[in-house]
């Protein structure tokens, strides 16, 4: 597709369950970002990949959060043992290259932990 | 760290009214500044950007000017339409960085 695609669009998880969120960036985009957007707030940075290398994971809130991009295209954000405070919209964005200022965002995955 | 503060909403306007959403930033050096828009049911879209002082970004009738002296990047539109109803986010990328820092967002509703 032409844009950044995320799946699933909505996910309801029971507390303690593991979840995996998928991001398909725009083809050829080197840089990939994950952001977390709590209700009524702006997105907050989680992690950054350049190709398959995870160059920055400073925004991951705990060691229950893990992201990968093994072949430098599709990325997965995994959250283990989900907790209620993990409920948020998880946004993926890609850009053509590092330093390129236009990032294209997917529609996000809304995670609700019950 | 570098951050942005934007006007709290919600903002409700009538069609053809003038819209201003204030945004100020705190940063060292010369960050790049952005406005993103999120229409109902859609993802974040880049509306406009400015990468250096006195630059004016413009798109879809919206404008914002990078003001170094007042550390501001206010968004303006002279005549809004119902289709402009959305959440607007001011954001920056610090100098020599790649991470976007967003404001909390301003919800704008335009009534016919």
Coordinates of C-alpha atoms in Angstrom, one line a residue:
Chain A
X1 CA 0.0 0.0 0.0
X2 CA 1.0 3.6 -0.3
X3 CA 0.9 4.5 3.4
X4 CA 2.0 3.1 6.8
X5 CA -0.2 0.2 7.8
X6 CA -0.7 -0.9 11.3
X7 CA -2.6 -4.0 12.6
X8 CA -4.7 -4.7 14.4
X9 CA -6.6 -1.4 14.5
X10 CA -8.1 -2.4 17.9
X11 CA -6.9 -4.8 20.5
X12 CA -8.5 -5.7 23.8
X13 CA -6.2 -7.6 26.2
X14 CA -6.8 -9.0 29.6
X15 CA -4.3 -7.8 32.2
X16 CA -1.3 -10.0 32.2
X17 CA -1.7 -11.1 28.5
X18 CA 1.1 -10.6 26.0
X19 CA 0.3 -8.5 22.8
X20 CA 2.1 -7.9 19.5
X21 CA 1.4 -4.9 17.3
X22 CA 2.5 -4.8 13.7
X23 CA 3.7 -2.0 11.5
X24 CA 4.3 -2.1 7.8
X25 CA 6.1 1.1 6.8
X26 CA 6.2 2.8 3.5
X27 CA 8.4 0.7 1.1
X28 CA 11.9 2.0 1.0
X29 CA 11.7 4.0 4.2
X30 CA 14.8 3.6 6.3
X31 CA 13.6 5.1 9.5
X32 CA 10.8 3.7 11.6
X33 CA 9.5 5.1 14.9
X34 CA 7.0 3.9 17.5
X35 CA 5.0 6.4 19.6
X36 CA 2.5 5.9 22.4
X37 CA -0.5 8.3 22.6
X38 CA -2.4 8.3 25.9
X39 CA -6.0 9.5 25.8
X40 CA -6.1 13.3 25.4
X41 CA -2.4 13.6 25.1
X42 CA 0.1 14.0 22.3
X43 CA 2.2 11.1 21.1
X44 CA 5.3 10.2 23.0
X45 CA 8.4 8.6 21.6
X46 CA 9.1 5.0 22.3
X47 CA 11.8 3.7 20.0
X48 CA 13.6 4.3 16.7
X49 CA 15.0 2.0 14.0
X50 CA 17.3 2.7 11.2
X51 CA 16.9 -0.3 8.9
X52 CA 17.1 -3.3 11.2
X53 CA 19.1 -1.5 13.8
X54 CA 17.3 -0.3 16.9
X55 CA 19.3 2.9 17.5
X56 CA 17.2 4.4 20.4
X57 CA 14.9 2.7 22.8
X58 CA 15.1 5.3 25.5
X59 CA 11.3 5.9 25.4
X60 CA 10.2 2.3 26.2
X61 CA 8.5 2.6 29.6
X62 CA 9.6 -0.7 31.0
X63 CA 11.4 -3.9 30.1
X64 CA 8.0 -5.4 29.3
X65 CA 8.1 -3.4 26.1
X66 CA 10.2 -4.9 23.2
X67 CA 10.4 -3.9 19.5
X68 CA 12.1 -5.5 16.6
X69 CA 12.5 -4.9 12.9
X70 CA 14.5 -8.0 11.8
X71 CA 14.6 -7.4 8.1
X72 CA 14.5 -3.6 8.0
X73 CA 10.9 -3.4 6.9
X74 CA 8.0 -4.7 9.0
X75 CA 8.3 -3.9 12.7
X76 CA 6.6 -5.5 15.7
X77 CA 6.1 -3.9 19.1
X78 CA 5.5 -6.5 21.8
X79 CA 4.2 -5.8 25.3
X80 CA 4.5 -8.6 27.8
X81 CA 2.2 -9.0 30.8
X82 CA 0.1 -6.0 29.9
X83 CA -1.1 -3.7 32.6
X84 CA -4.0 -1.2 32.6
X85 CA -1.6 1.8 32.2
X86 CA -0.5 0.3 28.9
X87 CA -3.9 1.3 27.4
X88 CA -3.2 3.8 24.7
X89 CA -2.9 4.2 21.0
X90 CA 0.3 3.0 19.6
X91 CA 1.5 4.8 16.5
X92 CA 4.1 3.8 14.0
X93 CA 5.8 6.3 11.6
X94 CA 8.3 6.0 8.9
X95 CA 10.5 8.4 7.1
X96 CA 12.7 8.1 4.0
X97 CA 16.0 8.5 5.9
X98 CA 17.5 9.7 9.1
X99 CA 17.4 13.4 9.2
X100 CA 14.5 13.6 6.8
X101 CA 12.0 15.7 8.6
X102 CA 8.7 14.3 7.2
X103 CA 7.5 11.3 9.0
X104 CA 4.4 9.5 7.8
X105 CA 2.1 8.0 10.4
X106 CA -0.1 5.0 10.4
X107 CA -3.6 5.0 11.9
X108 CA -2.5 3.4 15.1
X109 CA -3.5 0.5 17.2
X110 CA -5.8 1.2 20.1
X111 CA -4.9 -1.1 22.9
X112 CA -7.3 -1.5 25.8
X113 CA -6.2 -3.5 28.8
X114 CA -9.1 -4.8 30.9
Chain B
X1 CA 14.5 18.7 27.5
X2 CA 13.0 20.3 24.4
X3 CA 9.3 20.7 24.5
X4 CA 6.3 22.4 23.1
X5 CA 3.3 24.0 24.8
X6 CA 0.1 24.6 22.9
X7 CA -3.2 26.2 23.5
X8 CA -5.6 24.1 25.4
X9 CA -8.9 23.3 23.7
X10 CA -11.5 22.6 22.8
X11 CA -12.0 25.4 20.4
X12 CA -15.4 25.8 18.7
X13 CA -15.8 28.2 15.8
X14 CA -18.4 29.0 13.1
X15 CA -17.6 28.5 9.5
X16 CA -15.5 31.3 7.9
X17 CA -14.2 32.4 11.3
X18 CA -10.5 33.1 11.9
X19 CA -8.6 30.4 13.7
X20 CA -5.4 30.8 15.8
X21 CA -3.8 28.0 17.8
X22 CA -0.9 29.2 19.9
X23 CA 2.2 27.1 20.2
X24 CA 5.4 28.0 22.0
X25 CA 8.5 25.9 22.4
X26 CA 11.5 25.4 24.7
X27 CA 14.6 24.2 22.9
X28 CA 18.3 24.8 22.6
X29 CA 19.6 25.6 19.2
X30 CA 17.4 25.6 16.1
X31 CA 14.7 22.9 16.2
X32 CA 12.5 22.1 13.3
X33 CA 8.8 22.9 13.9
X34 CA 5.7 21.1 12.7
X35 CA 2.0 21.2 12.8
X36 CA 0.3 17.8 12.5
X37 CA -3.5 17.2 12.1
X38 CA -5.6 14.2 13.1
X39 CA -9.0 14.1 11.4
X40 CA -11.7 11.9 13.0
X41 CA -10.9 8.3 12.4
X42 CA -7.6 9.0 10.6
X43 CA -4.0 8.9 11.4
X44 CA -1.7 11.9 12.1
X45 CA -0.9 13.9 8.9
X46 CA 1.8 16.5 8.5
X47 CA 0.1 19.8 7.9
X48 CA 3.1 22.1 7.6
X49 CA 6.6 22.6 8.8
X50 CA 9.4 25.2 9.1
X51 CA 13.0 24.3 9.6
X52 CA 14.6 27.7 10.3
X53 CA 13.9 31.0 11.9
X54 CA 11.5 33.3 9.9
X55 CA 10.4 30.4 7.7
X56 CA 6.7 30.3 7.0
X57 CA 5.0 27.0 6.5
X58 CA 1.7 26.9 4.6
X59 CA -0.8 24.3 3.4
X60 CA -4.5 24.0 2.8
X61 CA -4.9 27.7 3.8
X62 CA -3.1 27.2 7.1
X63 CA 0.0 29.2 7.9
X64 CA 2.6 29.3 10.7
X65 CA 5.8 31.3 11.0
X66 CA 8.9 30.2 13.0
X67 CA 9.6 33.1 15.4
X68 CA 12.9 32.6 17.2
X69 CA 12.5 35.8 19.2
X70 CA 9.3 34.7 20.8
X71 CA 9.9 30.9 20.5
X72 CA 6.6 30.5 18.9
X73 CA 4.9 28.8 15.9
X74 CA 1.3 29.8 16.0
X75 CA -1.1 28.2 13.5
X76 CA -3.6 30.4 11.7
X77 CA -6.3 30.1 9.1
X78 CA -8.3 33.0 7.8
X79 CA -11.6 31.2 7.1
X80 CA -12.2 27.8 8.5
X81 CA -14.6 25.2 7.1
X82 CA -16.4 22.3 8.7
X83 CA -13.9 20.0 7.2
X84 CA -11.2 21.6 9.3
X85 CA -12.6 20.0 12.4
X86 CA -9.8 17.9 13.8
X87 CA -7.2 17.7 16.5
X88 CA -4.1 19.8 15.8
X89 CA -0.7 19.0 17.3
X90 CA 2.3 21.3 17.4
X91 CA 5.6 19.4 17.5
X92 CA 9.4 19.9 17.2
X93 CA 12.5 17.9 16.4
X94 CA 15.5 19.2 18.3
X95 CA 18.7 20.2 16.6
X96 CA 20.7 17.1 15.5
X97 CA 17.9 14.8 16.7
X98 CA 15.2 12.7 15.0
X99 CA 12.5 12.3 17.7
X100 CA 9.3 14.3 17.4
X101 CA 8.1 16.0 20.7
X102 CA 4.4 16.8 20.6
X103 CA 2.2 19.2 22.4
X104 CA -1.0 17.8 24.0
X105 CA -3.2 18.7 21.0
X106 CA -6.0 21.1 20.4
X107 CA -9.4 19.9 19.4
X108 CA -11.1 22.3 16.9
X109 CA -14.8 22.0 16.0
X110 CA -16.2 24.1 13.2
X111 CA -19.9 24.5 13.1
X112 CA -21.9 25.2 9.9

